[in-house]
Amino acid sequence: MIQGDEQIQGLVAYERKEGWIHIHLVESAPWNIKGKVFLGVGPHLFAIACQKSFELGFEGYVTFIAKTKLLEHYQRTMNAGLLNPRTRQMILDTEAAEKLVATYF
């Protein structure tokens, strides 16, 4: 949510694993996808999961399964690593997580 505005701009669903956070779903609100009323909603949602990972002592580690068309985008914009090309599992390590948290918090 935007401070002073109760409208939800996006959501992230994640799960605590043993030593990391796994994101199950990241979705920006429809008005933040094509017309982009607000920029950076998607990366901010990933930053929320990274922050939780740091809070739990997991050093920022976050994993997620990317849509095929977004693999290169996540590598380029968030410095995500590709753990398994077959399953499209990606990882945000400590360095990538620190950058996201510093940018969005």
CSV table of N, CA and C in Angstrom, one decimal:
chain,number,residue,atom,x,y,z
A,1,MET,N,0.8,-1.2,0.0
A,1,MET,CA,0.0,0.0,0.0
A,1,MET,C,0.9,1.2,0.0
A,2,ILE,N,0.3,2.3,-0.5
A,2,ILE,CA,1.0,3.6,-0.5
A,2,ILE,C,0.6,4.3,0.7
A,3,GLN,N,1.6,4.9,1.4
A,3,GLN,CA,1.3,5.7,2.6
A,3,GLN,C,0.2,6.7,2.3
A,4,GLY,N,-0.9,6.7,3.1
A,4,GLY,CA,-2.0,7.6,2.9
A,4,GLY,C,-3.0,7.2,1.9
A,5,ASP,N,-2.8,6.0,1.3
A,5,ASP,CA,-3.7,5.4,0.3
A,5,ASP,C,-4.0,4.0,0.7
A,6,GLU,N,-5.3,3.6,0.9
A,6,GLU,CA,-5.6,2.3,1.3
A,6,GLU,C,-5.7,1.3,0.2
A,7,GLN,N,-5.5,1.7,-1.0
A,7,GLN,CA,-5.6,0.8,-2.2
A,7,GLN,C,-4.4,-0.1,-2.3
A,8,ILE,N,-4.7,-1.4,-2.4
A,8,ILE,CA,-3.6,-2.4,-2.5
A,8,ILE,C,-2.9,-2.3,-3.9
A,9,GLN,N,-1.6,-2.2,-3.9
A,9,GLN,CA,-0.9,-2.0,-5.2
A,9,GLN,C,-0.3,-3.4,-5.7
A,10,GLY,N,-0.3,-4.4,-4.9
A,10,GLY,CA,0.2,-5.7,-5.3
A,10,GLY,C,0.3,-6.6,-4.1
A,11,LEU,N,0.6,-7.9,-4.3
A,11,LEU,CA,0.7,-8.8,-3.2
A,11,LEU,C,1.8,-9.8,-3.4
A,12,VAL,N,2.3,-10.3,-2.3
A,12,VAL,CA,3.3,-11.4,-2.4
A,12,VAL,C,3.0,-12.4,-1.4
A,13,ALA,N,3.0,-13.7,-1.8
A,13,ALA,CA,2.8,-14.8,-0.9
A,13,ALA,C,4.1,-15.6,-0.8
A,14,TYR,N,4.5,-15.8,0.4
A,14,TYR,CA,5.8,-16.6,0.6
A,14,TYR,C,5.7,-17.5,1.7
A,15,GLU,N,6.6,-18.5,1.8
A,15,GLU,CA,6.7,-19.5,2.8
A,15,GLU,C,8.1,-19.6,3.4
A,16,ARG,N,8.1,-19.7,4.7
A,16,ARG,CA,9.4,-19.9,5.4
A,16,ARG,C,9.8,-21.4,5.2
A,17,LYS,N,11.0,-21.5,4.6
A,17,LYS,CA,11.7,-22.8,4.5
A,17,LYS,C,12.8,-23.0,5.5
A,18,GLU,N,13.6,-24.0,5.4
A,18,GLU,CA,14.6,-24.2,6.4
A,18,GLU,C,15.9,-23.5,5.9
A,19,GLY,N,16.0,-22.2,6.2
A,19,GLY,CA,17.1,-21.4,5.8
A,19,GLY,C,16.9,-20.4,4.7
A,20,TRP,N,15.7,-20.3,4.2
A,20,TRP,CA,15.4,-19.3,3.2
A,20,TRP,C,13.9,-19.1,3.1
A,21,ILE,N,13.5,-18.1,2.3
A,21,ILE,CA,12.1,-17.8,2.0
A,21,ILE,C,11.8,-18.2,0.6
A,22,HIS,N,10.7,-18.9,0.4
A,22,HIS,CA,10.3,-19.3,-1.0
A,22,HIS,C,9.0,-18.5,-1.3
A,23,ILE,N,9.1,-17.7,-2.4
A,23,ILE,CA,7.9,-17.0,-2.9
A,23,ILE,C,7.1,-17.9,-3.8
A,24,HIS,N,5.8,-17.9,-3.5
A,24,HIS,CA,4.9,-18.7,-4.3
A,24,HIS,C,4.2,-17.8,-5.3
A,25,LEU,N,4.0,-16.5,-5.0
A,25,LEU,CA,3.2,-15.7,-5.9
A,25,LEU,C,3.6,-14.2,-5.7
A,26,VAL,N,3.8,-13.5,-6.8
A,26,VAL,CA,4.0,-12.1,-6.8
A,26,VAL,C,3.1,-11.5,-7.9
A,27,GLU,N,2.2,-10.6,-7.5
A,27,GLU,CA,1.3,-10.0,-8.4
A,27,GLU,C,1.2,-8.5,-8.2
A,28,SER,N,1.3,-7.7,-9.2
A,28,SER,CA,1.1,-6.3,-9.2
A,28,SER,C,-0.4,-6.1,-9.5
A,29,ALA,N,-1.0,-5.0,-8.9
A,29,ALA,CA,-2.4,-4.7,-9.3
A,29,ALA,C,-2.5,-4.4,-10.8
A,30,PRO,N,-3.6,-4.7,-11.4
A,30,PRO,CA,-3.7,-4.5,-12.8
A,30,PRO,C,-3.3,-3.1,-13.3
A,31,TRP,N,-3.6,-2.1,-12.6
A,31,TRP,CA,-3.2,-0.7,-13.0
A,31,TRP,C,-1.7,-0.4,-12.9
A,32,ASN,N,-1.0,-1.4,-12.3
A,32,ASN,CA,0.5,-1.2,-12.2
A,32,ASN,C,1.2,-2.2,-13.1
A,33,ILE,N,0.5,-2.8,-14.1
A,33,ILE,CA,1.1,-3.7,-15.0
A,33,ILE,C,1.3,-3.0,-16.4
A,34,LYS,N,0.3,-2.6,-17.0
A,34,LYS,CA,0.4,-2.0,-18.3
A,34,LYS,C,0.6,-0.5,-18.2
A,35,GLY,N,-0.4,0.2,-17.6
A,35,GLY,CA,-0.3,1.7,-17.6
A,35,GLY,C,0.7,2.2,-16.5
A,36,LYS,N,1.0,1.3,-15.5
A,36,LYS,CA,1.9,1.6,-14.4
A,36,LYS,C,1.7,2.9,-13.8
A,37,VAL,N,0.6,2.9,-12.9
A,37,VAL,CA,0.4,4.1,-12.1
A,37,VAL,C,1.5,4.3,-11.2
A,38,PHE,N,2.0,3.2,-10.6
A,38,PHE,CA,3.2,3.3,-9.7
A,38,PHE,C,4.3,2.4,-10.3
A,39,LEU,N,5.5,2.9,-10.3
A,39,LEU,CA,6.7,2.1,-10.8
A,39,LEU,C,7.3,1.3,-9.6
A,40,GLY,N,7.9,0.2,-9.9
A,40,GLY,CA,8.7,-0.5,-8.9
A,40,GLY,C,7.8,-1.4,-7.9
A,41,VAL,N,6.6,-1.6,-8.2
A,41,VAL,CA,5.7,-2.4,-7.4
A,41,VAL,C,6.3,-3.8,-7.3
A,42,GLY,N,6.6,-4.4,-8.4
A,42,GLY,CA,7.1,-5.8,-8.5
A,42,GLY,C,8.3,-6.0,-7.7
A,43,PRO,N,9.4,-5.2,-7.9
A,43,PRO,CA,10.6,-5.4,-7.2
A,43,PRO,C,10.4,-5.1,-5.7
A,44,HIS,N,9.5,-4.2,-5.3
A,44,HIS,CA,9.2,-3.9,-3.9
A,44,HIS,C,8.6,-5.1,-3.2
A,45,LEU,N,7.8,-5.9,-4.0
A,45,LEU,CA,7.2,-7.1,-3.4
A,45,LEU,C,8.3,-8.2,-3.1
A,46,PHE,N,9.3,-8.3,-4.0
A,46,PHE,CA,10.4,-9.2,-3.8
A,46,PHE,C,11.2,-8.7,-2.6
A,47,ALA,N,11.4,-7.3,-2.5
A,47,ALA,CA,12.1,-6.8,-1.4
A,47,ALA,C,11.5,-7.1,0.0
A,48,ILE,N,10.2,-7.2,0.0
A,48,ILE,CA,9.5,-7.6,1.3
A,48,ILE,C,9.9,-9.0,1.7
A,49,ALA,N,9.9,-9.9,0.7
A,49,ALA,CA,10.4,-11.3,1.1
A,49,ALA,C,11.8,-11.3,1.5
A,50,CYS,N,12.7,-10.5,0.8
A,50,CYS,CA,14.1,-10.4,1.2
A,50,CYS,C,14.2,-9.9,2.6
A,51,GLN,N,13.5,-8.8,2.9
A,51,GLN,CA,13.6,-8.3,4.3
A,51,GLN,C,13.2,-9.3,5.3
A,52,LYS,N,12.1,-10.1,5.1
A,52,LYS,CA,11.7,-11.1,6.0
A,52,LYS,C,12.8,-12.2,6.1
A,53,SER,N,13.5,-12.5,5.1
A,53,SER,CA,14.6,-13.4,5.1
A,53,SER,C,15.7,-12.9,6.0
A,54,PHE,N,16.0,-11.7,5.9
A,54,PHE,CA,17.0,-11.1,6.8
A,54,PHE,C,16.5,-11.1,8.3
A,55,GLU,N,15.3,-10.8,8.5
A,55,GLU,CA,14.7,-10.8,9.9
A,55,GLU,C,14.8,-12.1,10.5
A,56,LEU,N,14.6,-13.2,9.7
A,56,LEU,CA,14.6,-14.6,10.2
A,56,LEU,C,16.1,-15.1,10.3
A,57,GLY,N,17.1,-14.3,9.9
A,57,GLY,CA,18.4,-14.8,10.0
A,57,GLY,C,18.9,-15.7,8.8
A,58,PHE,N,18.1,-15.5,7.7
A,58,PHE,CA,18.4,-16.3,6.5
A,58,PHE,C,19.3,-15.6,5.5
A,59,GLU,N,19.9,-14.5,5.9
A,59,GLU,CA,20.9,-13.8,5.1
A,59,GLU,C,20.3,-13.3,3.8
A,60,GLY,N,19.0,-13.1,3.7
A,60,GLY,CA,18.4,-12.5,2.5
A,60,GLY,C,18.0,-13.5,1.5
A,61,TYR,N,18.3,-14.8,1.7
A,61,TYR,CA,18.1,-15.8,0.6
A,61,TYR,C,16.6,-16.0,0.4
A,62,VAL,N,16.2,-15.9,-0.9
A,62,VAL,CA,14.8,-16.0,-1.4
A,62,VAL,C,14.9,-16.8,-2.7
A,63,THR,N,14.0,-17.8,-2.8
A,63,THR,CA,13.8,-18.5,-4.1
A,63,THR,C,12.4,-18.3,-4.6
A,64,PHE,N,12.3,-18.5,-5.9
A,64,PHE,CA,11.0,-18.5,-6.6
A,64,PHE,C,11.1,-19.1,-8.0
A,65,ILE,N,9.9,-19.5,-8.5
A,65,ILE,CA,9.8,-20.1,-9.8
A,65,ILE,C,9.4,-19.0,-10.8
A,66,ALA,N,10.2,-18.7,-11.8
A,66,ALA,CA,9.9,-17.6,-12.7
A,66,ALA,C,9.1,-18.1,-13.9
A,67,LYS,N,8.3,-17.2,-14.4
A,67,LYS,CA,7.7,-17.5,-15.7
A,67,LYS,C,8.8,-17.5,-16.8
A,68,THR,N,8.8,-18.3,-17.8
A,68,THR,CA,9.8,-18.4,-18.8
A,68,THR,C,10.2,-17.1,-19.4
A,69,LYS,N,9.2,-16.3,-19.7
A,69,LYS,CA,9.5,-15.0,-20.4
A,69,LYS,C,10.1,-14.0,-19.4
A,70,LEU,N,10.1,-14.3,-18.1
A,70,LEU,CA,10.7,-13.3,-17.2
A,70,LEU,C,12.1,-13.7,-16.6
A,71,LEU,N,12.6,-14.8,-17.1
A,71,LEU,CA,13.9,-15.3,-16.6
A,71,LEU,C,15.0,-14.2,-16.7
A,72,GLU,N,15.2,-13.7,-18.0
A,72,GLU,CA,16.2,-12.7,-18.2
A,72,GLU,C,15.9,-11.4,-17.5
A,73,HIS,N,14.7,-11.1,-17.5
A,73,HIS,CA,14.3,-9.8,-16.8
A,73,HIS,C,14.7,-9.8,-15.3
A,74,TYR,N,14.4,-10.9,-14.6
A,74,TYR,CA,14.8,-11.1,-13.2
A,74,TYR,C,16.4,-11.1,-13.1
A,75,GLN,N,17.0,-11.7,-14.0
A,75,GLN,CA,18.5,-11.7,-13.9
A,75,GLN,C,19.1,-10.3,-14.1
A,76,ARG,N,18.5,-9.6,-15.0
A,76,ARG,CA,19.0,-8.3,-15.4
A,76,ARG,C,18.6,-7.2,-14.3
A,77,THR,N,17.3,-7.2,-13.9
A,77,THR,CA,16.9,-6.1,-13.0
A,77,THR,C,17.1,-6.4,-11.5
A,78,MET,N,17.2,-7.7,-11.1
A,78,MET,CA,17.3,-8.0,-9.7
A,78,MET,C,18.5,-8.8,-9.4
A,79,ASN,N,19.3,-9.1,-10.4
A,79,ASN,CA,20.5,-9.9,-10.2
A,79,ASN,C,20.2,-11.3,-9.7
A,80,ALA,N,19.0,-11.8,-10.0
A,80,ALA,CA,18.6,-13.2,-9.6
A,80,ALA,C,19.5,-14.2,-10.3
A,81,GLY,N,19.8,-15.3,-9.6
A,81,GLY,CA,20.5,-16.4,-10.2
A,81,GLY,C,19.6,-17.5,-10.6
A,82,LEU,N,19.9,-18.2,-11.6
A,82,LEU,CA,19.1,-19.4,-12.1
A,82,LEU,C,19.6,-20.6,-11.4
A,83,LEU,N,18.8,-21.2,-10.5
A,83,LEU,CA,19.3,-22.4,-9.8
A,83,LEU,C,19.0,-23.7,-10.7
A,84,ASN,N,17.9,-23.7,-11.4
A,84,ASN,CA,17.6,-24.9,-12.1
A,84,ASN,C,16.8,-24.5,-13.4
A,85,PRO,N,17.5,-24.5,-14.6
A,85,PRO,CA,16.9,-24.1,-15.8
A,85,PRO,C,15.6,-24.9,-16.2
A,86,ARG,N,15.6,-26.2,-15.8
A,86,ARG,CA,14.5,-27.0,-16.2
A,86,ARG,C,13.2,-26.6,-15.4
A,87,THR,N,13.4,-26.3,-14.2
A,87,THR,CA,12.2,-25.9,-13.4
A,87,THR,C,12.0,-24.4,-13.3
A,88,ARG,N,13.0,-23.6,-13.8
A,88,ARG,CA,13.0,-22.2,-13.8
A,88,ARG,C,13.1,-21.6,-12.4
A,89,GLN,N,13.7,-22.4,-11.5
A,89,GLN,CA,13.8,-21.9,-10.1
A,89,GLN,C,15.0,-20.9,-10.0
A,90,MET,N,14.7,-19.8,-9.4
A,90,MET,CA,15.7,-18.7,-9.3
A,90,MET,C,15.9,-18.4,-7.8
A,91,ILE,N,17.0,-17.7,-7.6
A,91,ILE,CA,17.4,-17.3,-6.2
A,91,ILE,C,17.9,-15.9,-6.2
A,92,LEU,N,17.6,-15.3,-5.1
A,92,LEU,CA,18.1,-14.0,-4.7
A,92,LEU,C,19.1,-14.2,-3.6
A,93,ASP,N,20.4,-14.0,-3.8
A,93,ASP,CA,21.3,-14.2,-2.7
A,93,ASP,C,21.5,-13.0,-1.8
A,94,THR,N,22.4,-13.0,-0.9
A,94,THR,CA,22.5,-11.9,0.1
A,94,THR,C,22.8,-10.6,-0.6
A,95,GLU,N,23.7,-10.6,-1.6
A,95,GLU,CA,24.0,-9.3,-2.3
A,95,GLU,C,22.8,-8.7,-3.0
A,96,ALA,N,22.1,-9.6,-3.7
A,96,ALA,CA,20.9,-9.1,-4.5
A,96,ALA,C,19.8,-8.6,-3.5
A,97,ALA,N,19.7,-9.4,-2.4
A,97,ALA,CA,18.6,-9.0,-1.4
A,97,ALA,C,19.0,-7.7,-0.8
A,98,GLU,N,20.2,-7.5,-0.4
A,98,GLU,CA,20.6,-6.2,0.2
A,98,GLU,C,20.3,-5.0,-0.7
A,99,LYS,N,20.5,-5.2,-2.0
A,99,LYS,CA,20.3,-4.1,-2.9
A,99,LYS,C,18.8,-3.8,-3.0
A,100,LEU,N,17.9,-4.9,-3.0
A,100,LEU,CA,16.5,-4.6,-3.1
A,100,LEU,C,16.0,-4.0,-1.8
A,101,VAL,N,16.4,-4.5,-0.7
A,101,VAL,CA,16.0,-3.9,0.6
A,101,VAL,C,16.4,-2.5,0.7
A,102,ALA,N,17.7,-2.2,0.3
A,102,ALA,CA,18.2,-0.8,0.4
A,102,ALA,C,17.4,0.1,-0.5
A,103,THR,N,17.0,-0.4,-1.6
A,103,THR,CA,16.2,0.5,-2.6
A,103,THR,C,14.8,0.7,-2.1
A,104,TYR,N,14.1,-0.3,-1.5
A,104,TYR,CA,12.7,-0.1,-1.3
A,104,TYR,C,12.3,0.0,0.2
A,105,PHE,N,13.3,0.1,1.1
A,105,PHE,CA,13.0,0.3,2.5
A,105,PHE,C,13.9,1.4,3.1
